[in-house]
């Protein structure tokens, strides 16, 4: 756990005033990380010291038998630490994850923390600025609302079958063939797989995003308008959880990004993309929630600095999700209804992305082309 050498007096102050996380039972060869850094566990490792107060993400992966660098799926959780707080975690070998130890153990370790000094690695302050930039809107309250009820964020979802199908009679009741019956096609084989659902309490509690972007009973003209300008959908998202403080929606965007970037949760990346798409394609809302959008640009500035330029390119269509989404956003910020502060910040951000990633935002946005929308059943166009 190599780190830049600190001034001895500063190190003593950070040790005394900072928080500490003690990890018991973590096997050698596993991986343990906090925030933006992770390390292979050695024989002396017992945790991390000198942790700055605030929000942090702890994560770990089991080592594989036979050694080597390969590790198992990552699991983790967010927690908020206070000045001089000590948290004690224990490794769960069966679940390949760490969990909180008994409350009384923390106090015992607090009293003897000095004796543990040689077994605790220092917090990586060289990455603190980056971590704070990526989590600037995530308060402790927002974290508790979004984190799964189980308190554990897993790279691979824990799933259960929607309907029991372990026995032959179960499959017969569902009109499914026997397990040992041959498949005549790939589609038939896929159809035989059981429907799965996330295990209760393990899902990240993201806001449910609307599948229908227009109100019930909308006319064809209204459906077209709401399919081009997603402000109606954004208002539905805000009203669910963020009516009193729309800026808190950025906490969810950051939470999803961290769960993907550090927690390796692909579903979180999909939620991030869908939420960003709604935000960037809501022209009317950009004029209404200007403070939200000024801060959205700052959030994206830090997030996009962590991902390669070609990451968002679809391997089949070669379309770049992000350039097409931001292209619409930049065209919306040119409106006369947009505040000058937001307009200038959007122009600087656009110039930054063009220079850094060589992305072209000058071509006509796809949203300027005719939009084909699905009409509700029974709606006729005259």
Short mmCIF file of C-alpha atoms in Angstrom, two decimals:
data_model
loop_
_atom_site.label_atom_id
_atom_site.label_comp_id
_atom_site.label_asym_id
_atom_site.label_seq_id
_atom_site.Cartn_x
_atom_site.Cartn_y
_atom_site.Cartn_z
CA UNK A 1 0.00 0.00 0.00
CA UNK A 2 2.62 2.50 -1.14
CA UNK A 3 1.76 6.17 -0.76
CA UNK A 4 3.58 9.52 -0.93
CA UNK A 5 5.45 10.31 2.29
CA UNK A 6 3.67 12.82 4.52
CA UNK A 7 5.23 15.35 6.85
CA UNK A 8 5.48 13.52 10.22
CA UNK A 9 3.56 16.22 12.10
CA UNK A 10 0.79 16.24 9.47
CA UNK A 11 0.65 12.43 9.57
CA UNK A 12 0.22 12.48 13.36
CA UNK A 13 -2.60 15.01 13.07
CA UNK A 14 -4.38 13.02 10.36
CA UNK A 15 -4.02 9.82 12.39
CA UNK A 16 -5.45 11.50 15.48
CA UNK A 17 -8.32 13.37 13.80
CA UNK A 18 -9.13 11.11 10.85
CA UNK A 19 -11.41 8.09 10.82
CA UNK A 20 -10.26 4.49 10.53
CA UNK A 21 -11.69 1.30 9.07
CA UNK A 22 -10.46 -1.97 10.60
CA UNK A 23 -11.02 -5.08 8.49
CA UNK A 24 -10.85 -8.49 10.21
CA UNK A 25 -10.39 -11.82 8.51
CA UNK A 26 -9.74 -10.56 4.99
CA UNK A 27 -7.61 -13.28 3.35
CA UNK A 28 -4.26 -12.59 1.75
CA UNK A 29 -4.60 -12.23 -2.02
CA UNK A 30 -8.01 -10.55 -1.85
CA UNK A 31 -8.47 -7.00 -3.10
CA UNK A 32 -9.60 -4.18 -0.82
CA UNK A 33 -10.34 -0.61 -1.81
CA UNK A 34 -11.67 2.68 -0.55
CA UNK A 35 -13.05 5.29 -2.94
CA UNK A 36 -10.83 5.57 -6.00
CA UNK A 37 -8.00 3.27 -4.87
CA UNK A 38 -7.66 -0.50 -4.37
CA UNK A 39 -4.83 -2.79 -3.30
CA UNK A 40 -3.96 -6.48 -3.11
CA UNK A 41 -4.15 -7.61 0.53
CA UNK A 42 -0.89 -8.68 2.14
CA UNK A 43 -0.27 -10.65 5.35
CA UNK A 44 -0.14 -7.55 7.62
CA UNK A 45 -3.18 -5.68 6.27
CA UNK A 46 -5.87 -4.87 8.84
CA UNK A 47 -7.50 -1.76 7.35
CA UNK A 48 -7.10 1.93 6.50
CA UNK A 49 -6.30 4.92 8.77
CA UNK A 50 -6.30 8.73 8.42
CA UNK A 51 -9.56 8.70 6.46
CA UNK A 52 -11.06 12.19 5.95
CA UNK A 53 -14.59 12.58 7.36
CA UNK A 54 -17.42 12.32 4.84
CA UNK A 55 -18.82 9.91 2.28
CA UNK A 56 -16.74 6.91 1.19
CA UNK A 57 -17.16 3.74 -0.85
CA UNK A 58 -15.55 0.56 0.51
CA UNK A 59 -15.18 -2.39 -1.85
CA UNK A 60 -13.49 -5.77 -1.97
CA UNK A 61 -13.05 -8.85 -4.12
CA UNK A 62 -12.04 -12.36 -3.10
CA UNK A 63 -8.75 -13.75 -4.36
CA UNK A 64 -8.80 -16.87 -6.50
CA UNK A 65 -7.37 -20.23 -5.48
CA UNK A 66 -3.84 -20.71 -6.74
CA UNK A 67 -2.94 -17.02 -6.43
CA UNK A 68 -2.46 -14.72 -9.40
CA UNK A 69 -3.97 -11.31 -9.99
CA UNK A 70 -7.46 -12.47 -10.88
CA UNK A 71 -10.12 -11.70 -8.28
CA UNK A 72 -13.80 -12.44 -7.88
CA UNK A 73 -16.74 -10.06 -8.49
CA UNK A 74 -16.54 -6.80 -6.59
CA UNK A 75 -18.91 -6.00 -3.72
CA UNK A 76 -19.06 -2.80 -1.74
CA UNK A 77 -21.10 -0.22 0.08
CA UNK A 78 -21.19 3.50 0.79
CA UNK A 79 -20.78 4.78 4.32
CA UNK A 80 -20.41 8.15 5.97
CA UNK A 81 -17.54 8.51 8.45
CA UNK A 82 -17.17 11.16 11.13
CA UNK A 83 -14.06 12.69 12.67
CA UNK A 84 -12.10 10.13 14.75
CA UNK A 85 -14.71 7.42 14.07
CA UNK A 86 -13.62 3.77 13.93
CA UNK A 87 -15.61 1.23 11.91
CA UNK A 88 -14.86 -2.47 12.25
CA UNK A 89 -15.66 -4.83 9.37
CA UNK A 90 -15.50 -8.62 9.17
CA UNK A 91 -14.91 -10.72 6.09
CA UNK A 92 -17.74 -13.10 5.20
CA UNK A 93 -16.08 -15.98 3.38
CA UNK A 94 -19.37 -17.53 2.25
CA UNK A 95 -20.69 -14.30 0.74
CA UNK A 96 -17.24 -13.09 -0.37
CA UNK A 97 -17.93 -9.64 1.08
CA UNK A 98 -17.25 -7.54 4.19
CA UNK A 99 -19.93 -6.46 6.65
CA UNK A 100 -20.11 -4.45 9.84
CA UNK A 101 -18.88 -6.18 12.99
CA UNK A 102 -20.55 -5.93 16.42
CA UNK A 103 -20.90 -2.36 17.73
CA UNK A 104 -18.81 -3.03 20.85
CA UNK A 105 -15.73 -4.00 18.85
CA UNK A 106 -15.36 -0.51 17.38
CA UNK A 107 -14.86 1.07 20.80
CA UNK A 108 -12.27 -1.52 21.76
CA UNK A 109 -10.26 -0.83 18.61
CA UNK A 110 -10.63 2.94 19.12
CA UNK A 111 -8.87 2.65 22.47
CA UNK A 112 -6.06 0.52 21.02
CA UNK A 113 -5.76 2.15 17.59
CA UNK A 114 -2.19 3.25 18.19
CA UNK A 115 -1.17 -0.41 18.57
CA UNK A 116 -2.77 -1.17 15.19
CA UNK A 117 -0.86 1.59 13.42
CA UNK A 118 1.62 -0.74 11.71
CA UNK A 119 -1.21 -2.85 10.27
CA UNK A 120 -3.25 0.05 8.84
CA UNK A 121 -2.50 1.60 5.47
CA UNK A 122 -2.85 5.41 5.06
CA UNK A 123 -5.78 6.81 3.13
CA UNK A 124 -4.65 7.73 -0.45
CA UNK A 125 -4.86 11.52 -0.24
CA UNK A 126 -3.48 11.83 -3.77
CA UNK A 127 -6.90 10.72 -5.10
CA UNK A 128 -9.07 12.63 -2.60
CA UNK A 129 -9.67 15.63 -4.88
CA UNK A 130 -10.90 13.37 -7.66
CA UNK A 131 -13.19 11.45 -5.27
CA UNK A 132 -14.72 14.65 -3.88
CA UNK A 133 -15.32 15.93 -7.42
CA UNK A 134 -17.16 12.74 -8.38
CA UNK A 135 -19.39 12.69 -5.26
CA UNK A 136 -19.95 16.41 -4.58
CA UNK A 137 -23.78 16.14 -4.52
CA UNK A 138 -24.15 12.83 -2.65
CA UNK A 139 -25.19 13.65 0.90
CA UNK A 140 -25.52 11.03 3.63
CA UNK A 141 -29.31 11.25 3.29
CA UNK A 142 -29.16 10.74 -0.49
CA UNK A 143 -26.81 7.78 -0.04
CA UNK A 144 -29.18 6.07 2.41
CA UNK A 145 -32.12 6.51 0.03
CA UNK A 146 -30.25 5.01 -2.93
CA UNK A 147 -28.20 2.22 -1.33
CA UNK A 148 -29.87 -1.23 -1.42
CA UNK A 149 -31.79 -2.29 1.68
CA UNK A 150 -29.27 -5.12 2.07
CA UNK A 151 -26.54 -2.48 2.41
CA UNK A 152 -24.44 -4.25 -0.22
CA UNK A 153 -23.76 -3.24 -3.84
CA UNK A 154 -22.76 -6.21 -5.98
CA UNK A 155 -21.17 -6.23 -9.43
CA UNK A 156 -23.45 -9.16 -10.31
CA UNK A 157 -27.08 -8.94 -9.26
CA UNK A 158 -28.48 -11.56 -6.92
CA UNK A 159 -31.45 -13.00 -8.81
CA UNK A 160 -34.18 -15.57 -8.20
CA UNK A 161 -36.57 -17.27 -10.65
CA UNK A 162 -39.94 -15.55 -11.04
CA UNK A 163 -41.65 -18.96 -11.00
CA UNK A 164 -40.30 -22.15 -9.41
CA UNK A 165 -38.94 -24.58 -11.98
CA UNK A 166 -36.59 -26.95 -10.17
CA UNK A 167 -38.76 -30.02 -10.67
CA UNK A 168 -40.25 -31.70 -13.73
CA UNK A 169 -43.80 -31.04 -12.49
CA UNK A 170 -43.03 -27.31 -12.20
CA UNK A 171 -41.97 -27.16 -15.85
CA UNK A 172 -45.00 -29.20 -16.91
CA UNK A 173 -47.34 -26.74 -15.16
CA UNK A 174 -45.69 -23.91 -17.10
CA UNK A 175 -45.96 -25.85 -20.38
CA UNK A 176 -42.17 -25.99 -20.69
CA UNK A 177 -40.27 -29.02 -22.06
CA UNK A 178 -38.10 -31.20 -19.85
CA UNK A 179 -34.55 -30.07 -19.11
CA UNK A 180 -33.10 -32.98 -21.06
CA UNK A 181 -35.18 -32.35 -24.20
CA UNK A 182 -33.11 -31.23 -27.20
CA UNK A 183 -33.40 -27.67 -28.58
CA UNK A 184 -34.22 -27.15 -32.25
CA UNK A 185 -33.06 -23.52 -32.35
CA UNK A 186 -31.27 -20.83 -30.41
CA UNK A 187 -34.55 -18.94 -29.90
CA UNK A 188 -36.17 -22.05 -28.43
CA UNK A 189 -33.24 -22.49 -26.08
CA UNK A 190 -33.48 -18.87 -24.90
CA UNK A 191 -37.24 -19.25 -24.39
CA UNK A 192 -36.61 -22.19 -22.06
CA UNK A 193 -34.47 -20.16 -19.69
CA UNK A 194 -36.35 -19.18 -16.54
CA UNK A 195 -37.46 -15.61 -16.02
CA UNK A 196 -35.38 -14.06 -13.26
CA UNK A 197 -35.96 -11.15 -10.87
CA UNK A 198 -33.62 -9.38 -8.43
CA UNK A 199 -33.59 -10.80 -4.91
CA UNK A 200 -35.66 -8.57 -2.62
CA UNK A 201 -33.56 -5.90 -0.92
CA UNK A 202 -30.54 -6.17 -3.23
CA UNK A 203 -31.53 -3.60 -5.87
CA UNK A 204 -30.04 -0.11 -5.90
CA UNK A 205 -33.03 2.09 -5.18
CA UNK A 206 -32.86 4.35 -8.21
CA UNK A 207 -35.82 6.52 -9.17
CA UNK A 208 -38.06 4.69 -11.61
CA UNK A 209 -37.65 6.35 -15.00
CA UNK A 210 -40.77 6.66 -17.19
CA UNK A 211 -41.07 4.28 -20.13
CA UNK A 212 -43.78 6.45 -21.70
CA UNK A 213 -42.61 9.99 -22.40
CA UNK A 214 -46.05 11.57 -22.87
CA UNK A 215 -49.21 11.81 -20.72
CA UNK A 216 -52.15 9.45 -21.03
CA UNK A 217 -54.68 10.58 -23.60
CA UNK A 218 -52.13 12.63 -25.55
CA UNK A 219 -52.96 13.55 -29.13
CA UNK A 220 -50.61 12.51 -31.97
CA UNK A 221 -49.26 16.07 -32.05
CA UNK A 222 -48.58 16.00 -28.30
CA UNK A 223 -46.93 12.58 -28.53
CA UNK A 224 -44.56 13.91 -31.18
CA UNK A 225 -43.76 17.02 -29.12
CA UNK A 226 -43.11 15.05 -25.91
CA UNK A 227 -40.95 12.55 -27.82
CA UNK A 228 -38.69 15.38 -29.00
CA UNK A 229 -38.68 17.43 -25.79
CA UNK A 230 -38.53 15.11 -22.74
CA UNK A 231 -39.43 17.81 -20.20
CA UNK A 232 -42.67 16.00 -19.29
CA UNK A 233 -40.67 12.85 -18.45
CA UNK A 234 -38.14 14.87 -16.43
CA UNK A 235 -40.92 16.53 -14.43
CA UNK A 236 -42.25 13.06 -13.58
CA UNK A 237 -38.80 12.00 -12.36
CA UNK A 238 -38.37 15.15 -10.24
CA UNK A 239 -41.85 14.88 -8.73
CA UNK A 240 -41.19 11.32 -7.48
CA UNK A 241 -38.34 12.22 -5.15
CA UNK A 242 -36.84 15.63 -5.82
CA UNK A 243 -39.74 18.09 -5.92
CA UNK A 244 -38.40 20.10 -2.96
CA UNK A 245 -34.80 20.13 -4.23
CA UNK A 246 -34.29 19.27 -7.94
CA UNK A 247 -30.50 19.61 -7.52
CA UNK A 248 -30.55 16.33 -5.56
CA UNK A 249 -31.19 14.57 -8.88
CA UNK A 250 -27.48 15.09 -9.56
CA UNK A 251 -26.71 12.98 -6.47
CA UNK A 252 -28.47 10.06 -8.16
CA UNK A 253 -26.54 10.67 -11.37
CA UNK A 254 -23.25 10.64 -9.41
CA UNK A 255 -24.29 7.61 -7.35
CA UNK A 256 -25.05 5.63 -10.53
CA UNK A 257 -21.72 6.65 -12.07
CA UNK A 258 -19.70 5.58 -9.01
CA UNK A 259 -21.56 2.25 -8.80
CA UNK A 260 -20.56 1.59 -12.40
CA UNK A 261 -17.06 3.07 -12.44
CA UNK A 262 -15.85 1.63 -9.12
CA UNK A 263 -18.50 -0.95 -8.20
CA UNK A 264 -18.57 -2.49 -11.71
CA UNK A 265 -22.40 -2.51 -11.73
CA UNK A 266 -23.49 -2.46 -15.38
CA UNK A 267 -27.16 -1.80 -14.54
CA UNK A 268 -26.02 1.43 -12.86
CA UNK A 269 -24.38 2.52 -16.11
CA UNK A 270 -27.61 1.87 -18.00
CA UNK A 271 -29.52 3.97 -15.45
CA UNK A 272 -26.92 6.75 -15.76
CA UNK A 273 -27.34 6.78 -19.54
CA UNK A 274 -31.15 6.85 -19.40
CA UNK A 275 -31.23 9.59 -16.77
CA UNK A 276 -28.68 11.69 -18.66
CA UNK A 277 -30.65 11.25 -21.88
CA UNK A 278 -33.79 12.64 -20.20
CA UNK A 279 -31.88 15.57 -18.71
CA UNK A 280 -30.18 16.54 -21.98
CA UNK A 281 -33.30 16.29 -24.15
CA UNK A 282 -35.61 18.40 -21.97
CA UNK A 283 -35.57 21.77 -23.73
CA UNK A 284 -38.33 23.47 -21.73
CA UNK A 285 -36.88 22.21 -18.45
CA UNK A 286 -33.45 23.66 -19.28
CA UNK A 287 -35.00 27.11 -19.14
CA UNK A 288 -36.88 26.30 -15.93
CA UNK A 289 -34.14 24.54 -13.91
CA UNK A 290 -31.10 26.59 -14.89
CA UNK A 291 -29.24 26.01 -11.61
CA UNK A 292 -29.66 22.25 -12.07
CA UNK A 293 -28.14 22.43 -15.55
CA UNK A 294 -25.24 24.72 -14.59
CA UNK A 295 -24.26 22.09 -12.03
CA UNK A 296 -24.94 19.20 -14.43
CA UNK A 297 -22.17 20.53 -16.67
CA UNK A 298 -19.74 20.49 -13.72
CA UNK A 299 -20.76 16.92 -12.84
CA UNK A 300 -20.26 15.74 -16.43
CA UNK A 301 -16.92 17.54 -16.70
CA UNK A 302 -15.49 15.42 -13.88
CA UNK A 303 -17.22 12.18 -14.91
CA UNK A 304 -16.11 12.28 -18.54
CA UNK A 305 -12.53 12.79 -17.45
CA UNK A 306 -12.59 9.22 -16.09
CA UNK A 307 -13.73 7.39 -19.24
CA UNK A 308 -11.94 6.78 -22.60
CA UNK A 309 -13.27 8.79 -25.54
CA UNK A 310 -14.45 5.72 -27.49
CA UNK A 311 -16.23 4.12 -24.51
CA UNK A 312 -19.69 5.29 -25.58
CA UNK A 313 -19.41 4.12 -29.20
CA UNK A 314 -21.87 1.33 -29.99
CA UNK A 315 -19.86 -1.64 -31.31
CA UNK A 316 -22.62 -2.46 -33.82
CA UNK A 317 -23.93 0.89 -35.10
CA UNK A 318 -20.73 2.89 -34.34
CA UNK A 319 -23.02 5.65 -33.00
CA UNK A 320 -21.71 7.52 -29.98
CA UNK A 321 -24.50 7.80 -27.40
CA UNK A 322 -22.86 10.70 -25.63
CA UNK A 323 -22.09 12.91 -28.63
CA UNK A 324 -25.63 12.61 -29.97
CA UNK A 325 -27.13 13.27 -26.51
CA UNK A 326 -24.90 16.26 -25.75
CA UNK A 327 -25.40 17.60 -29.26
CA UNK A 328 -29.10 18.00 -28.49
CA UNK A 329 -28.27 19.54 -25.10
CA UNK A 330 -25.93 22.14 -26.63
CA UNK A 331 -28.53 23.06 -29.25
CA UNK A 332 -31.08 23.61 -26.44
CA UNK A 333 -28.73 25.88 -24.47
CA UNK A 334 -28.52 28.25 -27.44
CA UNK A 335 -32.15 29.26 -26.80
CA UNK A 336 -32.94 32.87 -25.87
CA UNK A 337 -34.82 31.51 -22.82
CA UNK A 338 -31.54 30.20 -21.36
CA UNK A 339 -29.66 32.35 -18.85
CA UNK A 340 -26.37 33.82 -20.08
CA UNK A 341 -24.39 32.06 -17.30
CA UNK A 342 -25.65 28.64 -18.40
CA UNK A 343 -25.20 29.45 -22.08
CA UNK A 344 -21.57 30.50 -21.64
CA UNK A 345 -20.76 27.51 -19.43
CA UNK A 346 -22.28 25.17 -22.03
CA UNK A 347 -20.19 26.81 -24.78
CA UNK A 348 -16.99 26.33 -22.76
CA UNK A 349 -17.88 22.72 -22.00
CA UNK A 350 -18.60 22.06 -25.67
CA UNK A 351 -15.22 23.56 -26.65
CA UNK A 352 -13.49 21.45 -23.99
CA UNK A 353 -15.04 18.21 -25.26
CA UNK A 354 -14.29 19.08 -28.88
CA UNK A 355 -10.63 19.70 -28.05
CA UNK A 356 -10.17 16.72 -25.71
CA UNK A 357 -12.16 14.02 -27.50
CA UNK A 358 -12.35 15.44 -31.05
CA UNK A 359 -16.13 15.07 -30.93
CA UNK A 360 -18.13 16.90 -33.60
CA UNK A 361 -21.16 18.77 -32.29
CA UNK A 362 -21.73 20.91 -35.40
CA UNK A 363 -23.60 18.37 -37.53
CA UNK A 364 -27.39 18.58 -37.54
CA UNK A 365 -28.77 16.76 -34.46
CA UNK A 366 -30.83 13.64 -35.11
CA UNK A 367 -33.69 15.34 -33.26
CA UNK A 368 -34.04 17.73 -36.20
CA UNK A 369 -34.99 14.81 -38.43
CA UNK A 370 -38.57 13.49 -38.58
CA UNK A 371 -39.47 11.56 -35.43
CA UNK A 372 -41.34 8.26 -35.71
CA UNK A 373 -43.41 7.60 -32.61
CA UNK A 374 -45.66 4.74 -31.50
CA UNK A 375 -49.27 5.87 -31.10
CA UNK A 376 -51.35 4.46 -28.26
CA UNK A 377 -53.80 1.78 -29.24
CA UNK A 378 -56.98 3.27 -30.68
CA UNK A 379 -55.48 6.66 -31.60
CA UNK A 380 -56.02 7.57 -35.24
CA UNK A 381 -54.28 10.22 -37.32
CA UNK A 382 -56.64 12.23 -39.55
#
